[in-house]
Tab-separated table of C-alpha atoms and ligand atoms in Angstrom:
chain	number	residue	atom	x	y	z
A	946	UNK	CA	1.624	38.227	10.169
A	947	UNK	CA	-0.359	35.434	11.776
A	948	UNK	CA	-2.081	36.918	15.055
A	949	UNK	CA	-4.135	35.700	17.877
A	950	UNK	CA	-6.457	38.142	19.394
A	951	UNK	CA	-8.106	37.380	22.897
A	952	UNK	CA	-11.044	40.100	23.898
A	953	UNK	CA	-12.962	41.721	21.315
A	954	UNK	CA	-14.833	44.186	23.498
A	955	UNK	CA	-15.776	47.970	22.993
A	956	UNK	CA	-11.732	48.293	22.362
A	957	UNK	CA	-10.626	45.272	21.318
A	958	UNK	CA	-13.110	44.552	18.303
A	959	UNK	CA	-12.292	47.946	16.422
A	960	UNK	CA	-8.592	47.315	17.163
A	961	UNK	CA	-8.884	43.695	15.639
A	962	UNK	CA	-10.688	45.139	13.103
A	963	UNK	CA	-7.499	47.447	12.221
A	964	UNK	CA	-5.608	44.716	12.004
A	965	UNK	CA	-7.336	42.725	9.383
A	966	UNK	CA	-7.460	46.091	7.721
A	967	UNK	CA	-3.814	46.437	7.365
A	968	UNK	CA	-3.858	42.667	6.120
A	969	UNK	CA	-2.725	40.642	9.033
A	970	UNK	CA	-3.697	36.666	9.432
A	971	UNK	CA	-6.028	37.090	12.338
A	972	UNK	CA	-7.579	34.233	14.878
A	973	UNK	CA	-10.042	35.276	17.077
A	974	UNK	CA	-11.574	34.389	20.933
A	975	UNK	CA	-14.325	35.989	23.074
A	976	UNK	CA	-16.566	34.708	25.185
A	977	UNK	CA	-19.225	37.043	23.563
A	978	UNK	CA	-20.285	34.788	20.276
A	979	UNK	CA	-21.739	38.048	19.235
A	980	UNK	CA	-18.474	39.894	19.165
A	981	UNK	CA	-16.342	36.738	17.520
A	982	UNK	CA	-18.994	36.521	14.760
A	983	UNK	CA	-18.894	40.516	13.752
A	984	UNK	CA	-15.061	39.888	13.709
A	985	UNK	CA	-15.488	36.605	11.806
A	986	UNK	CA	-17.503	38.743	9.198
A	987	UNK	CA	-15.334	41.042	9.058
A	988	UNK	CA	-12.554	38.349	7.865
A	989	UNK	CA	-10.906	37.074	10.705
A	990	UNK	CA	-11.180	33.074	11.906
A	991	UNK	CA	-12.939	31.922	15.226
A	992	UNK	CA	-11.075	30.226	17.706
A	993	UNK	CA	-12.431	27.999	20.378
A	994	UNK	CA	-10.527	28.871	23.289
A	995	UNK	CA	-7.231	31.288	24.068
A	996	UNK	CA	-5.414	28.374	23.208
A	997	UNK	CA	-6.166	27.817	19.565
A	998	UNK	CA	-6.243	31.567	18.936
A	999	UNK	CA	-2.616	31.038	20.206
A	1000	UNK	CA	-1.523	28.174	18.355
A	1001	UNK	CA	0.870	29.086	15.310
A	1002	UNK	CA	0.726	32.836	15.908
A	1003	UNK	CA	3.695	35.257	15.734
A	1004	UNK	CA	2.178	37.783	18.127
A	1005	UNK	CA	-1.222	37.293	20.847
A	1006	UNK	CA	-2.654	40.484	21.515
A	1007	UNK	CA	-5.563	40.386	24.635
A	1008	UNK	CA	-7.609	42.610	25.276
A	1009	UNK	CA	-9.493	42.057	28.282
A	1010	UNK	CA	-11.163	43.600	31.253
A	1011	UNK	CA	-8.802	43.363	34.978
A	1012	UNK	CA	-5.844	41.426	35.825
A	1013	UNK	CA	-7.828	38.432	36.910
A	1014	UNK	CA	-9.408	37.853	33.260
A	1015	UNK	CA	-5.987	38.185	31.800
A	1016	UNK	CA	-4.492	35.647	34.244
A	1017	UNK	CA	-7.419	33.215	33.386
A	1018	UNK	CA	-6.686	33.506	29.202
A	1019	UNK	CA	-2.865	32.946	29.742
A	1020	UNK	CA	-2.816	30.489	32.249
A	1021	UNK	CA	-6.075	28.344	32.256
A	1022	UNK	CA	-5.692	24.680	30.474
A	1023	UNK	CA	-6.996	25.509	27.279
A	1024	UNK	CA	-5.254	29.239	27.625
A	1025	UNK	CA	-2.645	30.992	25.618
A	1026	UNK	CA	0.288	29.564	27.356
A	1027	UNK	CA	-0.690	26.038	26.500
A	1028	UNK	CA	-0.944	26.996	22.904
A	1029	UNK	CA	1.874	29.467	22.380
A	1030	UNK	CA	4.629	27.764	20.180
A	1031	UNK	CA	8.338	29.652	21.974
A	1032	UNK	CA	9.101	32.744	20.766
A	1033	UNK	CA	5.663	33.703	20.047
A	1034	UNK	CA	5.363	37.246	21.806
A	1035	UNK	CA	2.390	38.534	23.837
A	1036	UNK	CA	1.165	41.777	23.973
A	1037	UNK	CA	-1.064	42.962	26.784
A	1038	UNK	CA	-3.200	45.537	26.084
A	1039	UNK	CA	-5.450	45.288	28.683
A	1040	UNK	CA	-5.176	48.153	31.575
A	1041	UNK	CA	-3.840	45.987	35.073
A	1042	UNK	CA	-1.255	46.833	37.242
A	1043	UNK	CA	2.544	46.612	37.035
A	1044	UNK	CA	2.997	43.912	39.633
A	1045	UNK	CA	0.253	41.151	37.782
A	1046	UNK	CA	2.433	42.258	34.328
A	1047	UNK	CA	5.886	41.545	35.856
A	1048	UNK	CA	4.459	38.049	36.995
A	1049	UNK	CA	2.698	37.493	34.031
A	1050	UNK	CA	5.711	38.417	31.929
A	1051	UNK	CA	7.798	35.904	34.266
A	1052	UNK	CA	5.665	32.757	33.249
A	1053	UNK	CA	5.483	33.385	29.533
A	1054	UNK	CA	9.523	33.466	30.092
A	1055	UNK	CA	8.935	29.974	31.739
A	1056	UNK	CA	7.767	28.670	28.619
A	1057	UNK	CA	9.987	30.674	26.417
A	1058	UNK	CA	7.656	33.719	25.027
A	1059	UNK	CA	7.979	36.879	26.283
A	1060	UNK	CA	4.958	39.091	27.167
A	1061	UNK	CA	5.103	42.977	26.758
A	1062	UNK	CA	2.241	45.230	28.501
A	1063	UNK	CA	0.950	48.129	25.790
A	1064	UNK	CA	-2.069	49.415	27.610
A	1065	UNK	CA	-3.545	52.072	25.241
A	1066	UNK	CA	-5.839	55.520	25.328
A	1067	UNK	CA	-7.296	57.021	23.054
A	1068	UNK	CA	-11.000	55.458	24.097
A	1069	UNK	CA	-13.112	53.357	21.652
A	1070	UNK	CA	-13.116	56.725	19.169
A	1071	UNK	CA	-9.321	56.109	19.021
A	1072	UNK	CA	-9.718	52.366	18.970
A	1073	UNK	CA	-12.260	52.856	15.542
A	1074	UNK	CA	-9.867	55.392	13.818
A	1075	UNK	CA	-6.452	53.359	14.733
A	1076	UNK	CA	-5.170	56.166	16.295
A	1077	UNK	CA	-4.615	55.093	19.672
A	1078	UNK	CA	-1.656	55.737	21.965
A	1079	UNK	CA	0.561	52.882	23.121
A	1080	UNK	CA	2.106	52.569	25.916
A	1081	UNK	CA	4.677	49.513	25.503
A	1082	UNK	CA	7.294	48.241	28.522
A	1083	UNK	CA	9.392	45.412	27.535
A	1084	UNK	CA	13.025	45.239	26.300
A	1085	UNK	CA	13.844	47.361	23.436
A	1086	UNK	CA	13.866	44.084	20.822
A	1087	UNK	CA	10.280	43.213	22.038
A	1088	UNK	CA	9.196	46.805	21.642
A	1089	UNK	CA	11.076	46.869	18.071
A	1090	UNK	CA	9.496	43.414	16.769
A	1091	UNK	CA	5.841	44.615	17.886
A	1092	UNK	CA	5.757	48.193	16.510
A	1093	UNK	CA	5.086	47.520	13.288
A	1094	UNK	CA	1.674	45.315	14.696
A	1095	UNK	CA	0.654	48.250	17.286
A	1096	UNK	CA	1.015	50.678	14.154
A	1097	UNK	CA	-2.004	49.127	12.310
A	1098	UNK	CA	-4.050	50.188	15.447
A	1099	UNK	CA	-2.710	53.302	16.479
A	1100	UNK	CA	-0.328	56.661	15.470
A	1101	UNK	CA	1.912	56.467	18.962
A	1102	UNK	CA	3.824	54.040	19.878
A	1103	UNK	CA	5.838	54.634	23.020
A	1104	UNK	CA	8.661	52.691	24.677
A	1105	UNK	CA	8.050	53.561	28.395
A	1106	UNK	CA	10.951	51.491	29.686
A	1107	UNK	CA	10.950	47.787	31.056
A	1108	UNK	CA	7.912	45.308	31.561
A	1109	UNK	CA	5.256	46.924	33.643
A	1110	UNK	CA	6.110	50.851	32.774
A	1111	UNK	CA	3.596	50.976	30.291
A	1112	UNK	CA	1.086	50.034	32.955
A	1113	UNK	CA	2.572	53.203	34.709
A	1114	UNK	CA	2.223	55.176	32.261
A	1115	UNK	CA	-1.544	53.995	31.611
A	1116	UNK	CA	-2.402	54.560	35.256
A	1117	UNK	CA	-1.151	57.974	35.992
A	1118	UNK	CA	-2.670	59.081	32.668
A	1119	UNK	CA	-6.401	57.386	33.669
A	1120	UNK	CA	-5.604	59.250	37.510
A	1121	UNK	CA	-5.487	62.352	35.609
A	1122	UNK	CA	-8.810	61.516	33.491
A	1123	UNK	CA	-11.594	60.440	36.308
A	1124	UNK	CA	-9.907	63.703	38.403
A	1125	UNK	CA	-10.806	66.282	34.905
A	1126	UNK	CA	-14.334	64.096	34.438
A	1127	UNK	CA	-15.489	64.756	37.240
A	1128	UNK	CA	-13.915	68.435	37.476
A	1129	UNK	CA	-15.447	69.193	34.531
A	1130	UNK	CA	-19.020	67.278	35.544
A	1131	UNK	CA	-19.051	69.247	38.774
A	1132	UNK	CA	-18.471	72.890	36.616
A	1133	UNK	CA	-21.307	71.720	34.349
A	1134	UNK	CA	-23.529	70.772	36.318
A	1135	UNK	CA	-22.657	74.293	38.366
A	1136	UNK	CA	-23.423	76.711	35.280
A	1137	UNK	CA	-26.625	74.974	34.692
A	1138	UNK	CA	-28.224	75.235	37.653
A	1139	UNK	CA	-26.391	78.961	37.993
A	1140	UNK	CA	-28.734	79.696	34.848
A	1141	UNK	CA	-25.593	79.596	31.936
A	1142	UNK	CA	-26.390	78.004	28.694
A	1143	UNK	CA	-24.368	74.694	28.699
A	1144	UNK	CA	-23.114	75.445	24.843
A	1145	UNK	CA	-22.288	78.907	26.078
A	1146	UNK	CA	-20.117	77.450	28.764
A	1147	UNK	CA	-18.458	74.716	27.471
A	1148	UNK	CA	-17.242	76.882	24.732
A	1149	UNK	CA	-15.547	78.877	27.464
A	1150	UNK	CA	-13.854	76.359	29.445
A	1151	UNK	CA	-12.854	74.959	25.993
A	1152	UNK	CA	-11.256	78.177	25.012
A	1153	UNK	CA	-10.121	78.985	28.035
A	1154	UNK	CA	-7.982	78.062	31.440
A	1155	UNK	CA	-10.470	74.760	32.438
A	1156	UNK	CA	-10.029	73.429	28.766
A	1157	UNK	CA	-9.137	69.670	28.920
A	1158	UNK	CA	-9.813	66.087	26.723
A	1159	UNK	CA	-12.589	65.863	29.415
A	1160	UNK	CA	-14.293	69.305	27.684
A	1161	UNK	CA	-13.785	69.370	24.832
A	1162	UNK	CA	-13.495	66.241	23.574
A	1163	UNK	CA	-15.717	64.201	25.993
A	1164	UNK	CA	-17.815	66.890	27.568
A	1165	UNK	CA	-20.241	64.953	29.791
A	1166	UNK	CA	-23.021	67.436	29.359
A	1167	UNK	CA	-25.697	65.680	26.814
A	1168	UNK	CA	-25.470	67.832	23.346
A	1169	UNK	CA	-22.418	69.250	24.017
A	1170	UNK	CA	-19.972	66.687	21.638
A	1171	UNK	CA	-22.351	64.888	19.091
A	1172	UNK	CA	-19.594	61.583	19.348
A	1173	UNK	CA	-19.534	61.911	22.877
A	1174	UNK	CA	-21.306	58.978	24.820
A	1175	UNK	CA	-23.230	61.901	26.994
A	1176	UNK	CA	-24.979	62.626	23.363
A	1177	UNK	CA	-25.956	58.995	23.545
A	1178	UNK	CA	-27.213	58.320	26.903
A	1179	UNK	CA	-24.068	57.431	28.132
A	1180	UNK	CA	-23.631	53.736	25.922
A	1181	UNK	CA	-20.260	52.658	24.479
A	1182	UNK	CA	-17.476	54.471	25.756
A	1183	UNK	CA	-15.383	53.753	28.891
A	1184	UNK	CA	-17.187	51.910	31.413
A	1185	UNK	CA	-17.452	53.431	34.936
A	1186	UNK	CA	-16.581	50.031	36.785
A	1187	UNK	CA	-13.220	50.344	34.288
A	1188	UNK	CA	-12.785	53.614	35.291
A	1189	UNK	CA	-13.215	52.530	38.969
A	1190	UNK	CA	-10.541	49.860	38.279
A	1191	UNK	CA	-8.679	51.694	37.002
A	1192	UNK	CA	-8.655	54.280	39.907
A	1193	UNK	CA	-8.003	51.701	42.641
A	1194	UNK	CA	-5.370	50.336	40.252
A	1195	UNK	CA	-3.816	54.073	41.189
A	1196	UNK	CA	-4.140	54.624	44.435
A	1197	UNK	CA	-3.013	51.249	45.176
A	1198	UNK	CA	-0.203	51.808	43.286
A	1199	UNK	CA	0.494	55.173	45.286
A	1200	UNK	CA	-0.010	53.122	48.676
A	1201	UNK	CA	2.883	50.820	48.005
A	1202	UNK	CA	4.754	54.017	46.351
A	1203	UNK	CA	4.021	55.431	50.101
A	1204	UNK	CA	2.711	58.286	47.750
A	1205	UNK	CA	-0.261	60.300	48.052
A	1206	UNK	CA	-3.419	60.495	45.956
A	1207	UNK	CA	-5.439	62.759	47.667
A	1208	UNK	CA	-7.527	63.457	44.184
A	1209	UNK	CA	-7.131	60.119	43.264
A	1210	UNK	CA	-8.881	58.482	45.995
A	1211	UNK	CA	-11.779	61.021	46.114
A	1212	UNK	CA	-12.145	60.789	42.807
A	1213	UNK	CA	-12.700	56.848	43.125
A	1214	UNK	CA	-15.671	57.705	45.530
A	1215	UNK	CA	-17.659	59.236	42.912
A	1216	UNK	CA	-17.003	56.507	40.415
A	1217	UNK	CA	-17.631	53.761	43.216
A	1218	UNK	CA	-20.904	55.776	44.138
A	1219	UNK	CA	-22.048	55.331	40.858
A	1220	UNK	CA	-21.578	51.772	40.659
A	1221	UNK	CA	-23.213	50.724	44.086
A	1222	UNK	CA	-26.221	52.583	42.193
A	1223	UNK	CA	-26.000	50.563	39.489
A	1224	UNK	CA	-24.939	52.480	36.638
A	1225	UNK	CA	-21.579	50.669	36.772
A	1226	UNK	CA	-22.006	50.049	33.221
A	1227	UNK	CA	-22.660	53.409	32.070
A	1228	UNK	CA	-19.948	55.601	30.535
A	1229	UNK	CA	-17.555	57.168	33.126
A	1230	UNK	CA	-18.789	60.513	31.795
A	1231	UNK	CA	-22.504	60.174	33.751
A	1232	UNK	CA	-20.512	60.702	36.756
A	1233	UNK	CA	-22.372	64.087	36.313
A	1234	UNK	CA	-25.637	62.761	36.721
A	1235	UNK	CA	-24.069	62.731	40.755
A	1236	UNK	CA	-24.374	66.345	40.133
A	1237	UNK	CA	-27.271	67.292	37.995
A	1238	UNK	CA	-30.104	68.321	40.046
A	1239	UNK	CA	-32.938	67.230	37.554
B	1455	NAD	P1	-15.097	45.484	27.476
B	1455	NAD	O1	-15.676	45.053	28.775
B	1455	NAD	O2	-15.940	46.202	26.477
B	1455	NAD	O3	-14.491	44.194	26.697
B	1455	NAD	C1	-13.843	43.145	27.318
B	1455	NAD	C2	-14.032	41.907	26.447
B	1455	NAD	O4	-13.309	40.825	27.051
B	1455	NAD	C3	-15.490	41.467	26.325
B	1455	NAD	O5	-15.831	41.263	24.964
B	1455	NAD	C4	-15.532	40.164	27.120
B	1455	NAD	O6	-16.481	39.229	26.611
B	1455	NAD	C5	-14.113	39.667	26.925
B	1455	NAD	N1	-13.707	38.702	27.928
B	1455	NAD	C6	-13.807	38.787	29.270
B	1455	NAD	N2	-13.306	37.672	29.839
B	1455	NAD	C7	-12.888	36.884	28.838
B	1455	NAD	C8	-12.275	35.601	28.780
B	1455	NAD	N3	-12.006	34.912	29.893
B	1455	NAD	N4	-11.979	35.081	27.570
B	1455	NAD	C9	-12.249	35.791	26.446
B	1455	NAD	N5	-12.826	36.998	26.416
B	1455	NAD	C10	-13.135	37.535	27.607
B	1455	NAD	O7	-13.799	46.321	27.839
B	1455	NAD	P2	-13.066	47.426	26.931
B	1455	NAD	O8	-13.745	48.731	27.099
B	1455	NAD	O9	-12.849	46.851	25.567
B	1455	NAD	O10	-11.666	47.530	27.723
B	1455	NAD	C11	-10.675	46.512	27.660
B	1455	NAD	C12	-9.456	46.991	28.426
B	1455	NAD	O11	-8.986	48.207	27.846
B	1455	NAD	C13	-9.736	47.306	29.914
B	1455	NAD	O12	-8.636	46.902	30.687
B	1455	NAD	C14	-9.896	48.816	29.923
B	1455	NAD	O13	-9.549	49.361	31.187
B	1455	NAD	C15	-8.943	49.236	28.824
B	1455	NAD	N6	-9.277	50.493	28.138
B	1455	NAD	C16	-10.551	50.793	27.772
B	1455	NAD	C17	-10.819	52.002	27.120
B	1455	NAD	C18	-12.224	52.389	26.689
B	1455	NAD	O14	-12.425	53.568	26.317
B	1455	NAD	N7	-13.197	51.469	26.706
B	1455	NAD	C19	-9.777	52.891	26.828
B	1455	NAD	C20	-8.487	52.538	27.170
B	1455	NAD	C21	-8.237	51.322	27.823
């Protein structure tokens, strides 16, 4: 199938990736040359803008960072809009909120596409392996037509309901993440300097009550997960201004709810701590470094 791909980031360049694996027709755009040439090298073609990664393709997946990046690649002059022949169907990947999807979704209607959101998790381990989860909302014949895509990139594919529930989905899940993270930071960062041997203890939290994706998967205790980012000083992975987004993307989303998100919103303080010290860019996992005492 002839695809466009917009956003070839620490997600979106292993997911493109999968798809020229599994033999799609693949045009590419980043604003990272870097990125578009490893792509290019890896088969794909180069586009020169959103538009003419657009132009002819069945499907245009982006992958990008907020709500205000994705607005700028669909609706700019030389963006996927203007290039988008009708009928061609885009797929949001990116994690934004429900509202921006719905409005995005209304002006690829406008000129007779449709967009779906399919935010994903899984992280950039997931992304690599194709075995991401998808979250898709969109009518049931969107979601049918762009399974068979999604399944090159990951092993769920779930129809959370209309346009924007994926985004729900995608938002409750990441609440539930930077809450564990820094749970099991703060617990961490408690045995050590209680005297415990950090191997000793994460193997009992991971066979035990306090085990989690956050432990035992993506313990943020260096040496604890070799493919962790903590093993790696904290590079790659899920960014901790994403996972600060993504948090305010939450609570906001539980103020107009008139919910509350009592773990939610503390949880955002630690993330937004980090980033006013600058380590914004680090993997959301060095939240424990608020914690460690050396
Ligand atoms: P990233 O910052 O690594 O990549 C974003 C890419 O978008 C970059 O290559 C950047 O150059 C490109 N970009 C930005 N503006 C652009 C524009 N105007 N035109 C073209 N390209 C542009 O981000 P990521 O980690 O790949 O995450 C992407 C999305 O997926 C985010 O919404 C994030 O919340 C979500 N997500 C990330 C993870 C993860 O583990 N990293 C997991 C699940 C979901």
């Amino acid at each position: 199938m002839k695809i466009g791909f917009v956003g070839l980031g620490n997600m979106g360049a292993p997911m493109a990736l999968n798809l020229l694996k599994a033999g799609h027709d693949l045009t590419v755009f980043d604003l990272n040359a870097q990125a578009v040439r490893q792509t290019v090298d890896a088969g794909a073609k180069q586009a020169d803008s959103p538009r003419a990664a657009a132009s002819g393709a069945q499907v245009v997946i982006t992958m990008l960072p907020a709500a205000a990046h994705v607005r700028g690649v669909l609706t700019a002059s030389e963006g996927v809009l203007s290039g988008a022949s009708p009928g061609t169907v885009i797929v949001d990947s990116s994690t934004i909120d429900p509202a921006s999807v719905r409005e995005f979704a209304a002006l690829a209607q406008q000129q007779g596409c449709v967009l779906a959101d399919a935010p994903v998790s899984g992280g950039t381990g997931g992304a690599a392996a194709g075995t991401l989860t998808f979250m898709v909302g969109g009518s049931e014949a969107v979601y049918t037509q762009v399974k068979p895509v999604l399944a090159a990139m990951g092993k769920n594919i779930v129809h959370c309901g209309d346009t924007g529930t994926g985004q729900v989905a995608k938002i409750c899940n990441n609440l539930v993440l930077g809450i564990t993270m820094a749970g099991v930071a703060e617990s961490m960062a408690l045995g050590e300097a209680l005297g415990i041997d950090p191997k000793i203890l994460s193997g009992i939290l991971n066979t035990s009550t306090g085990r989690c994706w956050s432990s035992d998967t993506y313990n943020p205790f260096p040496g604890i997960v070799e493919t962790a980012p903590a093993s790696r000083d904290y590079t790659g992975g899920f960014g901790t201004d994403l996972m600060l987004k993504d948090l305010g993307l939450a609570t906001e989303a539980a103020k107009s709810a008139k919910q509350p998100a009592f773990m939610g919103a503390l949880a955002q303080q630690l993330y937004q701590a980090m980033s006013s010290r600058g380590d914004g860019k680090l993997d959301f996992s060095a939240v424990i470094r608020l914690y460690r005492q050396k």
